[in-house]
Every structure is written in structure tokens, then in C-alpha cells.
């Protein structure tokens, strides 16, 4: 595309590429212009021509903007007779206002707001006093969510022009507000900006002023932008409404007393608030620090030039410090946050996923407090202690809010972003999705937790050692204590012998929670049934019971057991719609086992009436300990397609050849019919074997019997013989765990042999290092080094695949907070895995044999590592793929089957022989006893005379194990999750038997004076980290090369995190 200014026809044109999005500066005689190509809805292109100075309105208010100094008032500018200047002014003013969603490339938001924007602009165009993005007296109208580009006359000489801003009349209800203080485009980009306020006119002097915060940014090279925001936002990331109180100008803390210390006068004093924040107090300065969290012994920590020091106030309730420095003296004015601010202001209710801009207060001294409304009593909880809205630099970002309801604590938190948004959230909340009458209790004592919103409870935060357990009580049953599973995991819960449930923890998408990490803990039924069969009802019941759950098309239900003494299996039946009361006439199928070995797709032929049969496919799935049975129509059953003009197909399953069987199917030429097994129990034959009879349409006496395996994909050629002179091809394809059998003519004449070939792959990686780099601080966090990695895969023409994976050595090093070896293998081989898989064309994954061998390994665990691993896992979890807040909210008080949607299909694994060689691991660890359960921690503290449990080289030995051996055990059938559970049950006793080694090599008993811990502690064979292969310089990650890392394996390692590191020999 070629661009040319109409007012300057003699100047050269500007060539713009439309190949993709781009931005460039076009220097013209009228001033620099921004030429930007946008693609809000690809492949549509939008070419934006504007000046290089812009103002972005990120408030929900319409604003007015007035340019000063370098710009002539726009009304006067438009009235001038000079054609070039008038043309430039009209061009710039007509295109100076652009929606921010267009500039940011948010196509979905652009499509959603397009019609709204058109309606709003049309309404503004009819107003006499202003036009959208155009003139309004001496000012420009800047709509909410829009970016306004200044006229070229304002930036023609230099970006030194200044402007003023105020709310428009439409945003203030017709109240005229004055202009704010001037602000320039040439302000330092990246700075904190400034706050401007507009006062109402003299007749409205009692109204509060409007505060606006202006921040300069640099959108691109040569462009400047000023972002206008409210002084701060309050956002609710909780699934229930919160009540906010903002103000506190007259609030004063309760003074408890004073303490004093000394430090170097010119040194910078750093005080640690106990929540991870650091507050800096300059010489002769005074800073108020709150909230303050003392440690378990009542200390807080600080530093000033020398090492880290600590002080302990005499008042254990101190949670606010007023720090004052006078020369080399430090005065700690200890205070307590007492009283609230809710009496001095009007509380505001904020709905879930809503944010409230605050324009009438300044953030310099404003405080806030939070309360919740309990659902059953309709009363407010206690108000949280006051907190400042904006956290100073270095202060903790996430702060706990201390609320309680009748003595029950409510663990909410608030994130005070270093931007201008304050987010209130619950790190974890509970939703009852069972459809049962449950109570969530706090023990001890057995106090019911309060419920907020629509049946949502907030579990009380406990230490890791307390196993974060929930106490759940089903009405009329005894309560049960259930540990809360980790993120993405599930655990089974038996509320009663008949009510089996599953407790699962899932993440909420951070796009729904303003960037904070929240989790929903849901209690859901363990078994659910669904019906997607049209024109009939599907019934489910426990085998041997008369209670039946009948489902309409599209219906679902949670299935709980009816009797304790009946088998835990499910039977299925169908009946015509609107035929209630016919349970005794329904013909139920064979029972389905509610277990992992029973997953798969099972096409059935059920009798809807005595003379009408119905084909139904039952999909049994198991995922996250949830078992679901879904009834699908005949289009989801096995299919038989006849594409051979000379044949008619007759099919039934093996063992059902008798004439009166309902599972007898005929497919003439050109037809495709659904097939399934009868609902009767199989008589020992293979369930996936189909008996297919090919009948010659010209000679009825000519027929060919074939046995077709529906569990694997295959192509079979039928060659003509004297008894059956017809060529044919039988193809079996698997789709969604069901088979499609197609019979077609054979196009090639003469003898045909099936093509088969083998595959062999050999991959070797001598050296490989994987590193994780943190953002703050920008440094390498952890590194994993692999050497001698090899993978060999051989597949025979028959479809048997043999895989061999070997690893010579592996070492994992932590770089932060100091270089430390976390995991290392000892010996010539770290890992050898040999897997033989049968028939890769089979729908189920069949492992004929698997062998796992490992060498001796050393594991070093410390508290910083545990926190680092948790943080790394959370950072690597794809949070935007989490649940939507509305989907998680809808679970509360509603059976899970109504909100979960379609369940994912489960892949079935069949393992015949798994051999795991002897495993030996040496463990070194230092664990704070506060992380253990209260009773265990108390006993260990009394017996070890130390607040820390130290283990030096305890040997964890796992004996050689053989799983699912032929002749001794039945093969395993199920998912990988079930395989892990089966192997854990075998290894759990072996881990319990290692307690003797732990006691002998630790300070658990009398400080370890009777064991090796005190007299001859074991030493690690690998305790020197490998040299880093990455270097971070000025925030840029640079590679040093694997050769250099290998060369420095024996070099000494520096003790500082940022220094060089040397490796130990593998």
C-alpha cells in the first residue's frame, strides 16, 4: 500500500506492507506520524495513521482532555483558512480515538464490543456539544476504554506539549468538574507517574474531588503514551460477594510501648515484616510498617549494614511498628491494630469477578477492611484489621486477612499489586457437588464452618503437617476426616457404606481471578450415569436390587449404592418414554463392574419391549477416581458397512449364533447397520470376536464364514475358492473405542500378499542439561543434567514393539538460594527400562513385559527445596487452562453430573508381566518439626531436643518386585492411575520397614547419640553441583555450551548463587 498526504502532493509516498502486523514512524513535514497495521480479525487488516503521542483511558469514565502550550486550541485550529493545516487537523481529529481492544489485538473482545461501540458512537454523534474523538470546546473527548492520539500540531515540533484531563459531564451526572494539573508527554517513561485531581464547581463544593492517576509509558520506539487509571481498583476474585470499607483517615493504632536498638547512622535499615516483605528506612527517616508477623518465638528481623539481627518486643500482640531513626539510634514504637474503619465509611458490596474503581480517595494514606455475609444467618462476619491499599516497594504482596465467624477463622488473602489493583481472594474454597445434605466441620471442636454466597465454604488453613484435612459429615452419619489432595489430584471418600464420593482439587483460570492462584476443592459422586439415547428412557440399578434410576434423553444422575450386601455392579435396561411403573417388565443387561478393569465401550442390544430391540452403547470411563457410565445411541455402536455388490452380510457375536438371539444383523449391499452384543452375560468367548458370514447374492449356497476381531485394526483379503468364487476385502477401523467393519470388492486380480515391514530407531544423546530460569530474581533456579541417554525402538512386521531406554547418570542441582545437589545417581547406570508391547494395532495398550532397573541414588531434601518445587510446579501449571469461575461456582449445592459435561474417554492398559529390580536410595534431609502433625512434632521435639529433624543417609530399600506374573496373578487392566495405585499398595509396607534406618541415621531419638547420626554420619558421594551451562547477564539468558560444562565437571564450585559452579564426576 502506498500512502501520500493529500495536502502535500509533492512529497514522496510511504510504502506500507500488509503482510502482517507492523508499526513504523513516517517523518513528514507536518510532523512524525505513526503507521501501524493491525489485524483485529485476521485476515482483515486495519491501517492506523496517527501521531506518535497518545493518551489511553483505562477507566470506566468518559474523560475530557485539553492540550496546552504547543497546541493551538482545536476550535481555532479548525477555523483557519490555510488548506494544509486544516486538512491535517481534520485528518488527525477524525481518526484520533481508537478502542484499546483494537490496539491490543484482542479479537474476541473486539467482536464482543463492536456493536456496543457502534451504538455508543452513534449516540455521541448526535450530541451538539461534542463528537466522538473530536472537539468539545477547547478539549477532546476521550471515551472509556479508548486511546486518543494527539493532533499532529501538538507533536510537530517536539513531544513537549502538556495536557489536562477531567471527567466529562456525562460521567459525573451533569456536575462540572475543573481541569486537573498539567501533565506532559515528555515525562519519564516507566516512572510511577502522578495523581491529578479535579474539584467540583463552587456550587457543588460538598462533593468529593475526582482523582486520576497518569503513568507515562513508551509503547514503541519514537512513540510516547500516557495511561490514565483510577487511583486504585478493588477486585473480588472470591466466588461470593465481599463487603469493603475504604477510608480510615482518622484511624490510629493502639500504642503498646517502645523498644530501642542501635545501628550505623549512614546505613540503610531494612526491616522484614514476616510476610516476605522488606521495608527500608533511610537515615533520620520514619516509616510505619504493618502488618507485622512475629515468628513463633516473638521475634522480628532487621539488618543495617552488618548481618541479619533480630529483636523481640515485650508485647506479643505487636502487629504494627512505627520505626524512627535518630542518628545511630533506632526506636521501635510497638503498636497493635485495634478497632476498625467500617464505622467511619459506608461499606460497599462487591459481587464475584467484579472490580470497583475508586476515584474519590487518594492512595497515600487510605486503608481498607473486608467482611463477608454468612448465608444462613444473613449477618456479617467480623471486619478484618485495617491494611494500607498500596504496598510500598519491597513490602509483601500477598497478605492474610484475619476474619472470623463465631470463633471460626476465615482464611482470606489480599494481593496488593505494585500496580494499582487490590485483589481479594480465597486461596482455596469448598463446593459440595454431591447433591447430599452435608456439613463441613472444624475439629476440634465440631463446629460447622460458615457458608457464603450459594453454599460455598472456605476451609481453614492448616500446616502441611496437619495434612490439610477436611471434616465432612453426612446428615445422620458419623463425620469423616479427609486429607485435601494436592492440585490436580483426587482422593476417595466414604461418607457412609452406601455413599462413595471423590474429593478433588482443581485450579481456577487466572484470567478469571485477576492473576491470583486459587483452587476449588469439590466433593463429587464417585459414580455417575448419563443418557444420550433418543426416544427412550435408560435405567440403571445395582445388581440384585429393585431401585432403578430412569433417565430421560439428555438426563444424568449421581448413582449411590442401594444395599450393602449386593454386588457393586450396575445393570442397564431401556423402556419407551412415559412408561413409568414398568420396572418389572424391563429386561436388564449383564452387570458392569464399577472398577478400572471395566472401562471401555460396550455396544448392547436391549429389548425395549417384547418385540422391539434397541441398540445402546455403554461407555464406561474412569478418570480422577470418578467412574461414569454413558449410554449412547446406535450411531455410537459397532458398525457393519457392506460396499460389495455381490455379497450380503450376516453378522453376530461368537456364542450368539442361535436363531432367536436379538443380536443377529443382516447388511445388504449399500447399507450400514449398527451391531452389538446381547445383554446376556458372555459364555466364555472373547467379547470382541464377531462371526461374519459373507453370502453370495447369485448363488445362495455359496457362503464364507470369517471370525473378525473388533479389538484391533486390520485389513484382510478374501480370495476366491471353488466354494466361494468372490474377491473381497474386510477392513476393521477403530474410532472412539468402537469398530467399523467394511466389506468391499478387491480391486486387484490374482494372488495378493499383505504388505508388512519392520521399524528400527536408535537415538543417543551423550549429554543434555535442562535448566529452569526464574523471573524474579532473573537467575537459574534448578538444573537437571543427563548423560549417556539412549533410546532404541524395534518393531517387527507382526506389530510387536520392543523399546529399550538407558541412562548412564542423572544429577539435579538447585542454584537458589545456594548451589546444592538435590538428586544424583551413583554407579555406571542410573536407569534401564525395557518394554515389550504386543500388537500396536490393538485398541487397548497391551504390555507383554516391562523391566525397570535403577542404580543407587542419593536424595537431599531441605525446606527451601520444598518451597522451590511447589513454586516451580505452580509456575509450570498451565493456569489459563483451569476452570472458569462460573463453572466452579455452579457446582456448589448442585450434583456434579449436572455441571461436569462430557467425561473424557479412558485409555485402557493391559499389563502381563512387570518386573522392578531392587531400589536403593540414600536420603539426607533437614525438616522443620513445625511441618509435621502437631502431636508427632511435639513428640519428635521432646525426643530429639531440636526443632529440626536431621537425617543423614537413611537407606530406603525397596525389595525386588514382580507384578502380574502369568500363572501367579491375573493381568492388570485399567488406566495408568490405577496402575500407580496397585504398585503403591505393594511398596507401602516396604517404605514402613525403613523406619529403623531413619532412626539410626537421624536425631529423632535422644538427638541420635545412640546411632550413627552423632558418631559416624554417612557422607554423600556426590555433593558438588555441576557447572552451570547458562549465564544471565542484564536479564538476558546466554548459553555457555555443553562442552564447557563437561570440561568443568571437576572444577571447584563457588559458594555464591551467582558465581560459577563446578560439577562432580557422575
Short mmCIF file of C-alpha atoms in Angstrom, two decimals, residues 22 126 174 249 251 318 374 457 498 574 595 631 633 749 784 794 845 861 863 876-877 904 999 1008 1050 1052:
data_model
loop_
_atom_site.label_atom_id
_atom_site.label_comp_id
_atom_site.label_asym_id
_atom_site.label_seq_id
_atom_site.Cartn_x
_atom_site.Cartn_y
_atom_site.Cartn_z
CA UNK A 22 3.76 -3.86 11.87
CA UNK A 126 -25.97 13.25 17.75
CA UNK A 174 -24.02 16.71 34.82
CA UNK A 249 -8.19 8.88 57.70
CA UNK A 251 -7.85 5.70 62.40
CA UNK A 318 2.51 -6.32 68.30
CA UNK A 374 -22.91 -15.55 56.14
CA UNK A 457 -17.33 -22.73 52.40
CA UNK A 498 -23.50 -46.69 50.56
CA UNK A 574 -34.35 -49.45 28.32
CA UNK A 595 -13.75 -50.72 38.50
CA UNK A 631 -25.48 -44.57 27.30
CA UNK A 633 -27.37 -44.25 20.66
CA UNK A 749 -6.78 -59.58 -9.52
CA UNK A 784 18.96 -31.33 35.53
CA UNK A 794 12.36 -52.09 17.27
CA UNK A 845 -2.37 -50.85 25.04
CA UNK A 861 15.80 -32.56 50.75
CA UNK A 863 12.95 -26.72 53.35
CA UNK A 876 4.64 -24.60 35.14
CA UNK A 877 0.96 -25.46 35.52
CA UNK A 904 -13.09 -37.85 28.69
CA UNK A 999 16.07 -43.73 63.50
CA UNK A 1008 20.88 -39.52 67.77
CA UNK A 1050 35.92 -31.41 38.33
CA UNK A 1052 35.61 -26.23 42.39
#
